[in-house]
Tab-separated table of C-alpha atoms in Angstrom:
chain	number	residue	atom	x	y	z
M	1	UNK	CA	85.718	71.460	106.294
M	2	UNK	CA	88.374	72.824	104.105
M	3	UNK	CA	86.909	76.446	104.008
M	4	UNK	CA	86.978	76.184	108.054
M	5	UNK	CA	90.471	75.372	107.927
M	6	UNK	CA	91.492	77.769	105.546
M	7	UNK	CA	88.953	80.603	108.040
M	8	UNK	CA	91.244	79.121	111.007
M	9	UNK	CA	94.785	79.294	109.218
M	10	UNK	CA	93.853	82.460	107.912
M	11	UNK	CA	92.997	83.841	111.281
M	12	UNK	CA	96.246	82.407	112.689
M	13	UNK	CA	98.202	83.815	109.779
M	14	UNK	CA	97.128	87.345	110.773
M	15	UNK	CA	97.719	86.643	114.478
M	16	UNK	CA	101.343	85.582	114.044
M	17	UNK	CA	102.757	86.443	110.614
M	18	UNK	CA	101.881	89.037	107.961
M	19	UNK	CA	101.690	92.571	107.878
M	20	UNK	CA	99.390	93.173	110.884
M	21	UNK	CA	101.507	90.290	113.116
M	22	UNK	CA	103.066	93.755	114.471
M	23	UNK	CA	99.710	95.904	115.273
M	24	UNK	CA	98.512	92.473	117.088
M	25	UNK	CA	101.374	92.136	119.146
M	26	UNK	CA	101.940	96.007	119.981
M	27	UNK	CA	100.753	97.025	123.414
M	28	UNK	CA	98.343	100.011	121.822
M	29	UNK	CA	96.332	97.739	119.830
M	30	UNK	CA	92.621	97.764	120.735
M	31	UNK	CA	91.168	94.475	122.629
M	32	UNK	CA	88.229	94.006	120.080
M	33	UNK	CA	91.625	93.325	117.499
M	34	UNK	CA	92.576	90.307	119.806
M	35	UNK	CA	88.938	89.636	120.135
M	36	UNK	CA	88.441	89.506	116.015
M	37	UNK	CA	91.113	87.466	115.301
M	38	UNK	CA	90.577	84.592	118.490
M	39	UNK	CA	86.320	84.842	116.886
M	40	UNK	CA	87.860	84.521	113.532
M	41	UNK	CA	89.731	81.339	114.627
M	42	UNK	CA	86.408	80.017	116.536
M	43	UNK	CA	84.388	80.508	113.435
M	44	UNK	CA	86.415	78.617	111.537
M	45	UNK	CA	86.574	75.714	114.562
M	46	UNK	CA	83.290	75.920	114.195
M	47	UNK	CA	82.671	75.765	109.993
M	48	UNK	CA	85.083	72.767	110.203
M	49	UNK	CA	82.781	70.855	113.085
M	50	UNK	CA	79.198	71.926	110.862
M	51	UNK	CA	81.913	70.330	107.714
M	52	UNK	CA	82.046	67.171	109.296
M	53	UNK	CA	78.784	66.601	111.135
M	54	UNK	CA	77.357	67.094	107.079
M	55	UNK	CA	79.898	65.232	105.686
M	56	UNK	CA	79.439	61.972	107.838
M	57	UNK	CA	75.527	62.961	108.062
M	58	UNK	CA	75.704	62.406	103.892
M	59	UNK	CA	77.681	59.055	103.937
M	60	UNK	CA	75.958	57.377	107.378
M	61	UNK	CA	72.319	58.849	105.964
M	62	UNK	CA	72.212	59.651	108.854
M	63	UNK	CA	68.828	61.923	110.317
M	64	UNK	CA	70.569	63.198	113.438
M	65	UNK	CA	73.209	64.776	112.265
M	66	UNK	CA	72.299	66.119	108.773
M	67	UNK	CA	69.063	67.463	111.246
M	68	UNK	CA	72.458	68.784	113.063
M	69	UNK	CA	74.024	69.852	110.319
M	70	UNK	CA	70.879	72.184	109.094
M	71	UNK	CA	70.573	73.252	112.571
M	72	UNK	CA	73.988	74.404	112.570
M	73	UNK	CA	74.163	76.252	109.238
M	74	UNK	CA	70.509	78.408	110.595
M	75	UNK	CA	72.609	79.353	113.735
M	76	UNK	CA	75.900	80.120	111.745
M	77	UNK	CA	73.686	82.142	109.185
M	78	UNK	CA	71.972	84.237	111.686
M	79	UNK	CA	75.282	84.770	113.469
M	80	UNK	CA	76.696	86.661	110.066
M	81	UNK	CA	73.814	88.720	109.650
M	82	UNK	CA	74.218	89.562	113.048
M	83	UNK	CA	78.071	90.281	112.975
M	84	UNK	CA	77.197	92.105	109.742
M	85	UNK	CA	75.308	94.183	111.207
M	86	UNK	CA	77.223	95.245	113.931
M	87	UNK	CA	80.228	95.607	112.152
M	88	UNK	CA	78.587	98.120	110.055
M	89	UNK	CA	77.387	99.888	112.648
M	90	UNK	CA	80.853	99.953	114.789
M	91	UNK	CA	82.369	101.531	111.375
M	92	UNK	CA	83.079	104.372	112.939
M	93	UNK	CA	83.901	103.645	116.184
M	94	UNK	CA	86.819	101.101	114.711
M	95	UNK	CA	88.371	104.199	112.313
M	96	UNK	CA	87.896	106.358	114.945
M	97	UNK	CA	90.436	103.771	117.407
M	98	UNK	CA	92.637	103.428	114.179
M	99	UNK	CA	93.135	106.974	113.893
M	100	UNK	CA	93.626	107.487	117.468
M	101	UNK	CA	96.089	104.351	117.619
M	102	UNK	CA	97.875	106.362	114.509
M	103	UNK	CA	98.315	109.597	116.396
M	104	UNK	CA	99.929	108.170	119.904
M	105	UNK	CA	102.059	106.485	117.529
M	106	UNK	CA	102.490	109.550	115.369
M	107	UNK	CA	103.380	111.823	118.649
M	108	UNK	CA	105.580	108.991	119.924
M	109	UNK	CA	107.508	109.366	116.829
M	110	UNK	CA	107.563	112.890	116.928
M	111	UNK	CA	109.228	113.289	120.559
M	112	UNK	CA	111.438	110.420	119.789
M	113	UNK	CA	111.927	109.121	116.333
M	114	UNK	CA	114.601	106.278	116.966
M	115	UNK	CA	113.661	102.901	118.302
M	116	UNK	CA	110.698	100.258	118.292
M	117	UNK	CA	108.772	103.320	117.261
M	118	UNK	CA	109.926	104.248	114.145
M	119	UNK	CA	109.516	100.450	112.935
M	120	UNK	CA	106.091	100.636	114.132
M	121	UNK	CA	105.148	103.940	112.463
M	122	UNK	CA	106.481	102.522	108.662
M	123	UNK	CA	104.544	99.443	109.412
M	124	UNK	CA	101.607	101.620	109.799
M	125	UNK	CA	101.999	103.345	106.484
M	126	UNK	CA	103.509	100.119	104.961
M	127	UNK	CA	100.450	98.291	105.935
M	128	UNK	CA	97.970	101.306	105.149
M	129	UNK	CA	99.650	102.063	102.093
M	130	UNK	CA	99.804	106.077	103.338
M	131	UNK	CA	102.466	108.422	105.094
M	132	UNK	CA	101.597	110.801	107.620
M	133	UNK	CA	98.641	113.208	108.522
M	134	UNK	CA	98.250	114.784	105.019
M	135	UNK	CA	100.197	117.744	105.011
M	136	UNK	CA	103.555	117.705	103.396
M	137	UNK	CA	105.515	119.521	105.886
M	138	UNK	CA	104.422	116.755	108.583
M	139	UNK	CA	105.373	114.148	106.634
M	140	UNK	CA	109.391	115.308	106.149
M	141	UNK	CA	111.420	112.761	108.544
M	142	UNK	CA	108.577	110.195	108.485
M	143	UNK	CA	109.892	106.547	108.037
M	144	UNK	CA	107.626	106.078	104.801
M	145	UNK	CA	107.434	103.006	102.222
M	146	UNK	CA	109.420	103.945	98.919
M	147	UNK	CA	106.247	105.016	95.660
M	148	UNK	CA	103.941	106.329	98.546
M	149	UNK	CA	102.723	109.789	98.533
C-alpha cells in the first residue's frame, strides 16, 4: 500500500510541482505526457487497492481475497511486461516528439526571445541539463543554466 501511495504522490508530484510541472502544463506538450502521468497515478490507485485486498486477505485468512490478491498481482505483472515493451519500442517515436517539441520552442525563441518563451526554453535545458542545438554560434543569446556547456 505504501509503494502505491508513494507511485500516486509521485505521479502527482510531476503533474503539479517539479521540474517538468512546466512541460505538463505548456500547450505543446504531447497528449501521451498527460496520458503517462494520469496511468502513472492509476497504477498506483491500483498497487494501493492489490495492498489492501493482501493485507486484509493475510489477517481475515481469508481465500477470496488473497485468491484476489494473486489474481491481481498476474494481471499487474503482465501489464509491466506489456508497458515495457511498448515503451521500448515507442523509444523513438517519444525523442523524436521531444526534439520536435525542442525546436518550435527553439524557433519561438529565435523570432522572439522575451516572454513566457524564454522561461520555457531555460526550463528545457535546466531540466535536460543541455543548451541549444550543438553548435556554439546557436547557442549565443540562449537563456542557459549557469556550469552547462
Amino acid at each position: 500500500q505504501l509503494a502505491g501511495l508513494a507511485v500516486i504522490a509521485f505521479g502527482l508530484w510531476l503533474r503539479f510541482g517539479g521540474v517538468m510541472a512546466d512541460f505538463a502544463s505548456d500547450k505543446r506538450s504531447p497528449e501521451y505526457f498527460f496520458m503517462g502521468l494520469y496511468v502513472l497515478v492509476g497504477t498506483g490507485a491500483l498497487m494501493t487497492t492489490v495492498g489492501f485486498f493482501g493485507c486484509c486477505g493475510a489477517a481475515r485468512e481469508s481465500q477470496c481475497l488473497i485468491g484476489s490478491f494473486f489474481a491481481c498481482l498476474l494481471v499487474i505483472f503482465a501489464a509491466e511486461v506489456t508497458a515495457g515493451v511498448f515503451a521500448f519500442i515507442g523509444k523513438k517515436v517519444a525523442i523524436q516528439e521531444a526534439q520536435k517539441i525542442y525546436e518550435d520552442i527553439y524557433d519561438d525563441y529565435m523570432k522572439n526571445p522575451v516572454g513566457k518563451v524564454n522561461s520555457t526554453i531555460y526550463r528545457y535545458h535546466s531540466a535536460l541539463q543541455c543548451c541549444g542545438k550543438g553548435n556554439t554560434e546557436q547557442q549565443m543569446g540562449l537563456p542557459c543554466p549557469e556550469n552547462i556547456q
